Amino acid sequence: MKVLLINGCTMTHTFGQQINLKLYDRIKEKDNAYVLSTLNDLSLNPCVSCDSCQTKNPGVCAINDDLNKLLRDYLTSDLVIIVTPIVFGTCNALTKAFLDRTQPLYMPYQKLSSNVMSPRYDKYPDIKFIGLADKASTQDIDTFKNTFLNCTLALQSKHRDVHIIQTLADLQSIHF
């Protein structure tokens, strides 16, 4: 199984770095093929809503940074794990910039019945969002779960989960 671990934590988020190292070790232990992408280390610009990925070069972002390779890694993975701190009931700005840039994965028009972007590809990986709630309130955690179980990226996957991590011991509840 190919696993893509997307680390959305900044280098100053020490709890997040500990969690990512533990996950990385667990992925390697199981002899999975893996790719580790630390968003903080990538050249990743914000989406400029140019629609080039929909009209001029479908499925490919026009911004020349590390995103297109990351999206290829995403599509060729069996499981994607996205780790982010919970900030005001959602992910941090670094992870949000990545999520905004996943637009090339979808067709340009929404289905009228469900308001969900139509998939561009036949297969999408299973996805696990891991919210780091070391400083989050119960309301923030509930909002995070609802947001990420129902975001377009998650809805394309056959299996999607949201896990909340408040201590290192909480990692035991995550299976892959």
PDB file of C-alpha atoms in Angstrom, residues 2-175:
ATOM      1  CA  LYS A   2       1.297   3.449  -0.892  1.00  0.00           C
ATOM      2  CA  VAL A   3       0.758   6.037   1.855  1.00  0.00           C
ATOM      3  CA  LEU A   4       1.147   9.787   1.449  1.00  0.00           C
ATOM      4  CA  LEU A   5       1.665  11.606   4.737  1.00  0.00           C
ATOM      5  CA  ILE A   6       1.020  15.333   4.393  1.00  0.00           C
ATOM      6  CA  ASN A   7       2.412  17.262   7.332  1.00  0.00           C
ATOM      7  CA  GLY A   8       0.539  20.553   7.619  1.00  0.00           C
ATOM      8  CA  CYS A   9       2.271  21.593  10.829  1.00  0.00           C
ATOM      9  CA  THR A  10       4.758  24.410  10.963  1.00  0.00           C
ATOM     10  CA  MET A  11       8.217  23.724  12.363  1.00  0.00           C
ATOM     11  CA  THR A  12       7.314  25.635  15.533  1.00  0.00           C
ATOM     12  CA  HIS A  13       4.398  23.315  16.297  1.00  0.00           C
ATOM     13  CA  THR A  14       6.349  20.794  18.389  1.00  0.00           C
ATOM     14  CA  PHE A  15       3.351  18.583  19.235  1.00  0.00           C
ATOM     15  CA  GLY A  16       2.591  18.310  15.527  1.00  0.00           C
ATOM     16  CA  GLN A  17       6.178  17.371  14.731  1.00  0.00           C
ATOM     17  CA  GLN A  18       6.070  14.628  17.395  1.00  0.00           C
ATOM     18  CA  ILE A  19       2.827  13.225  15.956  1.00  0.00           C
ATOM     19  CA  ASN A  20       4.182  13.264  12.407  1.00  0.00           C
ATOM     20  CA  LEU A  21       7.363  11.435  13.455  1.00  0.00           C
ATOM     21  CA  LYS A  22       5.321   8.753  15.229  1.00  0.00           C
ATOM     22  CA  LEU A  23       3.030   8.322  12.214  1.00  0.00           C
ATOM     23  CA  TYR A  24       6.014   8.180   9.884  1.00  0.00           C
ATOM     24  CA  ASP A  25       7.566   5.422  12.017  1.00  0.00           C
ATOM     25  CA  ARG A  26       4.294   3.433  12.034  1.00  0.00           C
ATOM     26  CA  ILE A  27       3.983   3.699   8.260  1.00  0.00           C
ATOM     27  CA  LYS A  28       7.566   2.451   7.780  1.00  0.00           C
ATOM     28  CA  GLU A  29       7.048  -0.401  10.306  1.00  0.00           C
ATOM     29  CA  LYS A  30       4.270  -1.851   8.174  1.00  0.00           C
ATOM     30  CA  ASP A  31       6.541  -1.946   5.095  1.00  0.00           C
ATOM     31  CA  ASN A  32       4.296   0.428   3.211  1.00  0.00           C
ATOM     32  CA  ALA A  33       5.589   2.424   0.316  1.00  0.00           C
ATOM     33  CA  TYR A  34       5.344   6.014   1.470  1.00  0.00           C
ATOM     34  CA  VAL A  35       5.852   9.631   0.563  1.00  0.00           C
ATOM     35  CA  LEU A  36       6.256  12.303   3.217  1.00  0.00           C
ATOM     36  CA  SER A  37       5.343  15.836   2.191  1.00  0.00           C
ATOM     37  CA  THR A  38       5.916  18.590   4.688  1.00  0.00           C
ATOM     38  CA  LEU A  39       3.936  21.558   3.406  1.00  0.00           C
ATOM     39  CA  ASN A  40       6.235  23.925   5.289  1.00  0.00           C
ATOM     40  CA  ASP A  41       9.165  22.729   3.127  1.00  0.00           C
ATOM     41  CA  LEU A  42       7.362  23.015  -0.211  1.00  0.00           C
ATOM     42  CA  SER A  43       7.032  25.962  -2.493  1.00  0.00           C
ATOM     43  CA  LEU A  44       3.256  26.310  -2.321  1.00  0.00           C
ATOM     44  CA  ASN A  45       1.573  29.522  -3.391  1.00  0.00           C
ATOM     45  CA  PRO A  46      -2.072  30.427  -2.762  1.00  0.00           C
ATOM     46  CA  CYS A  47      -4.703  29.752  -5.406  1.00  0.00           C
ATOM     47  CA  VAL A  48      -5.336  32.793  -7.591  1.00  0.00           C
ATOM     48  CA  SER A  49      -8.657  31.511  -9.025  1.00  0.00           C
ATOM     49  CA  CYS A  50      -7.385  31.732 -12.595  1.00  0.00           C
ATOM     50  CA  ASP A  51      -9.395  28.612 -13.645  1.00  0.00           C
ATOM     51  CA  SER A  52      -6.532  27.470 -15.874  1.00  0.00           C
ATOM     52  CA  CYS A  53      -6.765  24.018 -14.236  1.00  0.00           C
ATOM     53  CA  GLN A  54     -10.335  23.832 -15.524  1.00  0.00           C
ATOM     54  CA  THR A  55     -10.158  25.494 -18.929  1.00  0.00           C
ATOM     55  CA  LYS A  56      -6.671  25.884 -20.424  1.00  0.00           C
ATOM     56  CA  ASN A  57      -4.846  22.853 -19.025  1.00  0.00           C
ATOM     57  CA  PRO A  58      -7.444  20.625 -17.318  1.00  0.00           C
ATOM     58  CA  GLY A  59      -6.157  18.864 -14.214  1.00  0.00           C
ATOM     59  CA  VAL A  60      -2.918  20.839 -13.969  1.00  0.00           C
ATOM     60  CA  CYS A  61      -2.402  23.988 -11.931  1.00  0.00           C
ATOM     61  CA  ALA A  62      -0.863  26.908 -13.843  1.00  0.00           C
ATOM     62  CA  ILE A  63       1.168  28.075 -10.843  1.00  0.00           C
ATOM     63  CA  ASN A  64       4.721  26.787 -11.184  1.00  0.00           C
ATOM     64  CA  ASP A  65       5.451  25.446  -7.701  1.00  0.00           C
ATOM     65  CA  ASP A  66       5.508  22.057  -5.945  1.00  0.00           C
ATOM     66  CA  LEU A  67       1.743  21.462  -6.054  1.00  0.00           C
ATOM     67  CA  ASN A  68       1.437  19.505  -9.304  1.00  0.00           C
ATOM     68  CA  LYS A  69       3.918  16.872  -8.071  1.00  0.00           C
ATOM     69  CA  LEU A  70       2.063  16.677  -4.749  1.00  0.00           C
ATOM     70  CA  LEU A  71      -1.247  16.162  -6.571  1.00  0.00           C
ATOM     71  CA  ARG A  72       0.312  13.327  -8.630  1.00  0.00           C
ATOM     72  CA  ASP A  73       1.536  11.750  -5.394  1.00  0.00           C
ATOM     73  CA  TYR A  74      -1.976  12.199  -4.004  1.00  0.00           C
ATOM     74  CA  LEU A  75      -3.674  10.465  -6.927  1.00  0.00           C
ATOM     75  CA  THR A  76      -1.208   7.546  -7.011  1.00  0.00           C
ATOM     76  CA  SER A  77      -1.552   6.826  -3.284  1.00  0.00           C
ATOM     77  CA  ASP A  78      -3.836   4.273  -1.682  1.00  0.00           C
ATOM     78  CA  LEU A  79      -4.098   6.252   1.555  1.00  0.00           C
ATOM     79  CA  VAL A  80      -3.487   9.916   2.297  1.00  0.00           C
ATOM     80  CA  ILE A  81      -3.058  11.151   5.852  1.00  0.00           C
ATOM     81  CA  ILE A  82      -3.269  14.909   6.359  1.00  0.00           C
ATOM     82  CA  VAL A  83      -2.095  16.191   9.742  1.00  0.00           C
ATOM     83  CA  THR A  84      -2.963  19.721  10.819  1.00  0.00           C
ATOM     84  CA  PRO A  85      -3.446  21.649  14.026  1.00  0.00           C
ATOM     85  CA  ILE A  86      -7.035  22.666  14.725  1.00  0.00           C
ATOM     86  CA  VAL A  87      -7.210  26.460  14.570  1.00  0.00           C
ATOM     87  CA  PHE A  88     -10.575  28.168  15.146  1.00  0.00           C
ATOM     88  CA  GLY A  89     -12.437  24.977  14.218  1.00  0.00           C
ATOM     89  CA  THR A  90     -10.561  24.324  10.988  1.00  0.00           C
ATOM     90  CA  CYS A  91      -7.045  23.650   9.738  1.00  0.00           C
ATOM     91  CA  ASN A  92      -4.137  26.082   9.813  1.00  0.00           C
ATOM     92  CA  ALA A  93      -3.415  28.454   6.915  1.00  0.00           C
ATOM     93  CA  LEU A  94      -0.679  26.204   5.517  1.00  0.00           C
ATOM     94  CA  THR A  95      -3.027  23.238   5.157  1.00  0.00           C
ATOM     95  CA  LYS A  96      -5.830  25.459   3.872  1.00  0.00           C
ATOM     96  CA  ALA A  97      -3.568  26.728   1.080  1.00  0.00           C
ATOM     97  CA  PHE A  98      -2.973  23.109   0.033  1.00  0.00           C
ATOM     98  CA  LEU A  99      -6.692  22.236   0.178  1.00  0.00           C
ATOM     99  CA  ASP A 100      -7.573  25.288  -1.926  1.00  0.00           C
ATOM    100  CA  ARG A 101      -5.085  24.165  -4.539  1.00  0.00           C
ATOM    101  CA  THR A 102      -6.697  20.717  -4.982  1.00  0.00           C
ATOM    102  CA  GLN A 103      -9.119  22.300  -7.475  1.00  0.00           C
ATOM    103  CA  PRO A 104      -7.388  20.564 -10.458  1.00  0.00           C
ATOM    104  CA  LEU A 105      -8.671  17.224  -9.096  1.00  0.00           C
ATOM    105  CA  TYR A 106     -12.270  18.107  -9.992  1.00  0.00           C
ATOM    106  CA  MET A 107     -14.348  18.917 -13.013  1.00  0.00           C
ATOM    107  CA  PRO A 108     -15.280  22.568 -13.443  1.00  0.00           C
ATOM    108  CA  TYR A 109     -19.000  22.312 -12.770  1.00  0.00           C
ATOM    109  CA  GLN A 110     -20.837  21.317  -9.621  1.00  0.00           C
ATOM    110  CA  LYS A 111     -23.657  18.803  -9.676  1.00  0.00           C
ATOM    111  CA  LEU A 112     -26.870  20.702  -9.128  1.00  0.00           C
ATOM    112  CA  SER A 113     -28.333  18.064  -6.831  1.00  0.00           C
ATOM    113  CA  SER A 114     -25.537  17.824  -4.271  1.00  0.00           C
ATOM    114  CA  ASN A 115     -23.374  20.922  -4.725  1.00  0.00           C
ATOM    115  CA  VAL A 116     -20.278  18.711  -4.709  1.00  0.00           C
ATOM    116  CA  MET A 117     -17.582  19.096  -7.331  1.00  0.00           C
ATOM    117  CA  SER A 118     -17.606  16.215  -9.834  1.00  0.00           C
ATOM    118  CA  PRO A 119     -14.517  14.001  -9.774  1.00  0.00           C
ATOM    119  CA  ARG A 120     -12.077  14.311 -12.668  1.00  0.00           C
ATOM    120  CA  TYR A 121     -10.490  10.895 -12.073  1.00  0.00           C
ATOM    121  CA  ASP A 122     -11.886   7.387 -11.603  1.00  0.00           C
ATOM    122  CA  LYS A 123      -9.990   6.641  -8.407  1.00  0.00           C
ATOM    123  CA  TYR A 124      -9.149   8.728  -5.363  1.00  0.00           C
ATOM    124  CA  PRO A 125      -7.209   7.512  -2.326  1.00  0.00           C
ATOM    125  CA  ASP A 126      -8.725   6.803   1.050  1.00  0.00           C
ATOM    126  CA  ILE A 127      -8.159   9.798   3.289  1.00  0.00           C
ATOM    127  CA  LYS A 128      -7.604  10.401   6.992  1.00  0.00           C
ATOM    128  CA  PHE A 129      -7.597  13.887   8.424  1.00  0.00           C
ATOM    129  CA  ILE A 130      -5.822  14.142  11.750  1.00  0.00           C
ATOM    130  CA  GLY A 131      -6.687  17.209  13.774  1.00  0.00           C
ATOM    131  CA  LEU A 132      -4.282  18.103  16.537  1.00  0.00           C
ATOM    132  CA  ALA A 133      -6.456  19.361  19.356  1.00  0.00           C
ATOM    133  CA  ASP A 134      -3.886  20.027  22.047  1.00  0.00           C
ATOM    134  CA  LYS A 135      -5.288  23.580  22.363  1.00  0.00           C
ATOM    135  CA  ALA A 136      -8.773  23.247  20.817  1.00  0.00           C
ATOM    136  CA  SER A 137     -12.182  23.538  22.462  1.00  0.00           C
ATOM    137  CA  THR A 138     -14.939  20.930  22.125  1.00  0.00           C
ATOM    138  CA  GLN A 139     -16.802  23.229  19.738  1.00  0.00           C
ATOM    139  CA  ASP A 140     -13.667  23.651  17.577  1.00  0.00           C
ATOM    140  CA  ILE A 141     -13.241  19.874  17.455  1.00  0.00           C
ATOM    141  CA  ASP A 142     -16.873  19.309  16.393  1.00  0.00           C
ATOM    142  CA  THR A 143     -16.581  21.961  13.694  1.00  0.00           C
ATOM    143  CA  PHE A 144     -13.327  20.435  12.427  1.00  0.00           C
ATOM    144  CA  LYS A 145     -14.860  16.947  12.201  1.00  0.00           C
ATOM    145  CA  ASN A 146     -17.915  18.186  10.325  1.00  0.00           C
ATOM    146  CA  THR A 147     -15.892  20.344   7.945  1.00  0.00           C
ATOM    147  CA  PHE A 148     -13.404  17.667   6.959  1.00  0.00           C
ATOM    148  CA  LEU A 149     -15.816  14.738   6.684  1.00  0.00           C
ATOM    149  CA  ASN A 150     -17.831  16.822   4.235  1.00  0.00           C
ATOM    150  CA  CYS A 151     -15.184  18.702   2.244  1.00  0.00           C
ATOM    151  CA  THR A 152     -14.903  18.006  -1.480  1.00  0.00           C
ATOM    152  CA  LEU A 153     -11.529  16.291  -1.089  1.00  0.00           C
ATOM    153  CA  ALA A 154     -12.966  13.798   1.427  1.00  0.00           C
ATOM    154  CA  LEU A 155     -16.211  13.202  -0.463  1.00  0.00           C
ATOM    155  CA  GLN A 156     -14.315  11.806  -3.474  1.00  0.00           C
ATOM    156  CA  SER A 157     -12.803   9.022  -1.339  1.00  0.00           C
ATOM    157  CA  LYS A 158     -14.563   5.739  -0.666  1.00  0.00           C
ATOM    158  CA  HIS A 159     -13.205   5.710   2.894  1.00  0.00           C
ATOM    159  CA  ARG A 160     -12.685   8.867   4.886  1.00  0.00           C
ATOM    160  CA  ASP A 161     -12.049   9.439   8.561  1.00  0.00           C
ATOM    161  CA  VAL A 162     -11.338  12.299  10.896  1.00  0.00           C
ATOM    162  CA  HIS A 163      -9.249  11.570  13.976  1.00  0.00           C
ATOM    163  CA  ILE A 164      -8.653  13.952  16.825  1.00  0.00           C
ATOM    164  CA  ILE A 165      -5.319  13.743  18.621  1.00  0.00           C
ATOM    165  CA  GLN A 166      -4.919  15.418  21.993  1.00  0.00           C
ATOM    166  CA  THR A 167      -2.090  13.258  23.386  1.00  0.00           C
ATOM    167  CA  LEU A 168       0.499  10.887  21.926  1.00  0.00           C
ATOM    168  CA  ALA A 169      -1.558   7.972  23.305  1.00  0.00           C
ATOM    169  CA  ASP A 170      -4.435   8.908  20.951  1.00  0.00           C
ATOM    170  CA  LEU A 171      -2.345   7.666  18.013  1.00  0.00           C
ATOM    171  CA  GLN A 172      -3.212   4.088  18.994  1.00  0.00           C
ATOM    172  CA  SER A 173      -6.751   4.615  17.716  1.00  0.00           C
ATOM    173  CA  ILE A 174      -5.540   5.243  14.156  1.00  0.00           C
ATOM    174  CA  HIS A 175      -5.351   2.114  12.013  1.00  0.00           C
TER     175      HIS A 175
END
